[in-house]
Amino acid sequence: MKPVIETRNLSRHYGAGDTLVKALDDVNIVIEPGEFTAIVGPSGSGKSTLLQLIGGLDIPNSGKVLLSDKEISEMSGSELSDFRRDHIGFIFQAYNLIPVLSAAENCEYIMLLQGIPAAERKERVYKMLAEVGLEGRETRLPNQLSGGQQQRVAVARAMVSQPDIILADEPTANLDSQTGMDLLDMMHDLNRHEGMTFVFSTHDPKIMERASRLIHIEDGRVIKDERRED
Amino acid sequence: MLMLKLAFRNILRNKRRTLLTMLSMFGGYFLLVLSFSVQFGSYEQVIKFFTKDSTGHAQISEVGYQDKPTLYAAVPATDEFYQQLMAQPGVTQATSRIVSSALAYGESKSFPVRVLGIDVDKEADMTFLKEKVKQGRYFNAQPDVDDYYEVMIGASVAQQLQVTIGDEIILISQGADGSIANDLYMVVGIIGTKDGQEARDVYMPLAAAQDFFVMPGQSHYWAVLTENYKESTALATELDQWLVDQKRLEAVSWQVVADEFYRTMKADIDGGYVAYYIIIFLVCIGVLNTVLMSVMERTGEFGVLKAIGTSPRRLFALIVIETMLLAGISCLAGFILVMPFNYYVASVGFALPNPMEVSGVIMSHMRGLWNVSVFLEPALIVLGSAAFISIFPALRAARIVPIKAMRSL
Ligand SMILES: Nc1ncnc2c1ncn2[C@@H]1O[C@H](COP(=O)(O)OP(=O)(O)O)[C@@H](O)[C@H]1O
Ligand SMILES: [Mg+2]
């Protein structure tokens, strides 16, 4: 099977000279379709930087990112924004829902960008929100939901457009540990059912246990890559 | 639809700011409508009055007369010509005048005057001359029992010559045939005020003037009216076309006849635009400020929208839509609220702080305009400015870099 994500000698530096920070230094990873991968490492190790480069939100200083064999650094700005819309789902640490849109509308938004007809949008949104356990809360605004519920909406929003890859940067960091683990279990279930590729970052040992693959990074370098049985 | 919903809910987010933004656009619209109404209403009134009373909407004269009026540049002043003229499309009224100068003598004094030979009945119908009679009465076309023609004189003429109603004056001038013209007339009316345009005028019946200046069946020009003064240029073109085979004659609009009056009026209108620019500028500043602020505050949010695949173009559109929604609502509210005010201004009117004199009549009471453009043009100006202003914040939103924006969350 061809890998869904591949990085080749990926490096991202900040500053120069004495203040040079190698946020990411010559990273080579290959992620197969359907994997449930955790990027782990202490704070400042380069997890976010890696996810942002994979998601095409940032540009590397050297090396490349291949998504399903397509090199994203060769895409133009609008190509990249369309590519993100159609192939990548993002989940952020701070949920980052659109505050003025309801749970359902937040999910609908991406499909609107994709030009999916309204009836289909509605159907898919309601099904997806039910899957993340938010049946009956579809019309609530983000601030009428708990943190855990908001992050579930974010998961639903990331998945509803059926992207190839879901990227989640510390999705549980703002949640208490039980809620965090519940969320992760739910994500893992969805990963098994829908076969989508998940890559998330965390520095929480309890959360790491949920992953089927752990890529450890430190100071911008991969130091260990382990696959575990479920 | 979702985009519109998003825009709409976004503007409801910070109600205080939205209210402030809308208030400045509302205020701008409101002021523009009333200023347009008052200014253009006044001009319309003045122009209407001036053209009706003095120049007509168009004039027919000999080519060159408008630049350099002379006694010898004559047009036919026959009933036949009048009938033909009245048959032209658009013509509603017409009257013929002789204009020249003379030296007037009273009992013991003399005074240079402008002599106007006019059609007594048509002039009374068409202009406000009859209303300007301050003493005595409007004159008759026929000579009196002693076979003297009646005249009306301007206030200065009366004062300088020390004559009054019932006195005689003698006029001396030159006839079109080169002869010396002199005759005796009965003063039956005094016209206008000493400061008025008619102060140095002597009005006599057209027939009397034709006798005096030896211009049988002739006059210097025809003043022609049409239904709407705004059609003046069209009327002039039309009449000029009609006169095409009479190479000696031409028709011009009042703007050409009274070019000085027209130029002052235009300069005045242009002066008024400064006030409008200031209003528009203030509105723009207010709107730019608040819209820019609302974009800055949402930098992180826009970063997320961009990260999940919103194109820069769509973000740009979102900001423009938000601003235009604000502008649209403001104009609508402004329209509803300014209507009663403008209705009052247009129907009841208002007193001018400095009454102005237009062709001999003091205008102290003005009315506003009540038409589509008075309401529509300010709306277009406000909407247009809002669209223009929104470009800057919209560009800012479109250019947001997702990761930078998300870090600021
Ligand atoms: N915009 C930036 N400017 C300068 N340094 C940065 C920037 N973003 C990240 N870094 C640095 O890069 C390193 C990796 O950061 P990050 O990827 O956020 O780590 P993590 O997500 O693992 O905590 C850190 O040392 C951080 O300070
Ligand atoms: Mg991080």
Short mmCIF file of C-alpha atoms in Angstrom, two decimals, chain A residues 24 32 45 59 67-69 72 85 94 96 107 116 150 152 160-161 163 172 179 181 190 195 212 214 220 226:
data_model
loop_
_atom_site.label_atom_id
_atom_site.label_comp_id
_atom_site.label_asym_id
_atom_site.label_seq_id
_atom_site.Cartn_x
_atom_site.Cartn_y
_atom_site.Cartn_z
CA LEU A 24 12.33 20.18 13.19
CA GLU A 32 0.25 4.12 6.14
CA SER A 45 10.01 19.23 20.93
CA ILE A 59 6.51 25.78 4.76
CA LEU A 67 0.51 13.32 0.90
CA SER A 68 -0.69 10.30 -1.11
CA ASP A 69 2.43 10.81 -3.26
CA ILE A 72 2.40 19.79 -1.15
CA ARG A 85 -10.40 21.46 2.48
CA ALA A 94 -8.48 25.00 21.76
CA ASN A 96 -11.57 26.58 17.61
CA CYS A 107 -19.79 20.89 10.62
CA ILE A 116 -22.09 19.82 -1.32
CA GLN A 150 -16.94 21.18 21.84
CA ARG A 152 -16.42 16.29 19.84
CA VAL A 160 -17.67 15.06 8.17
CA SER A 161 -16.03 16.09 4.93
CA PRO A 163 -10.82 13.69 4.46
CA THR A 172 -7.04 16.55 24.81
CA THR A 179 -12.91 13.34 29.15
CA MET A 181 -9.48 9.52 27.24
CA LEU A 190 -14.04 6.20 14.30
CA GLY A 195 -10.57 3.79 8.14
CA SER A 212 -1.33 2.04 17.84
CA LEU A 214 4.07 6.16 18.74
CA GLY A 220 13.05 18.28 16.47
CA GLU A 226 7.21 2.03 17.83
#
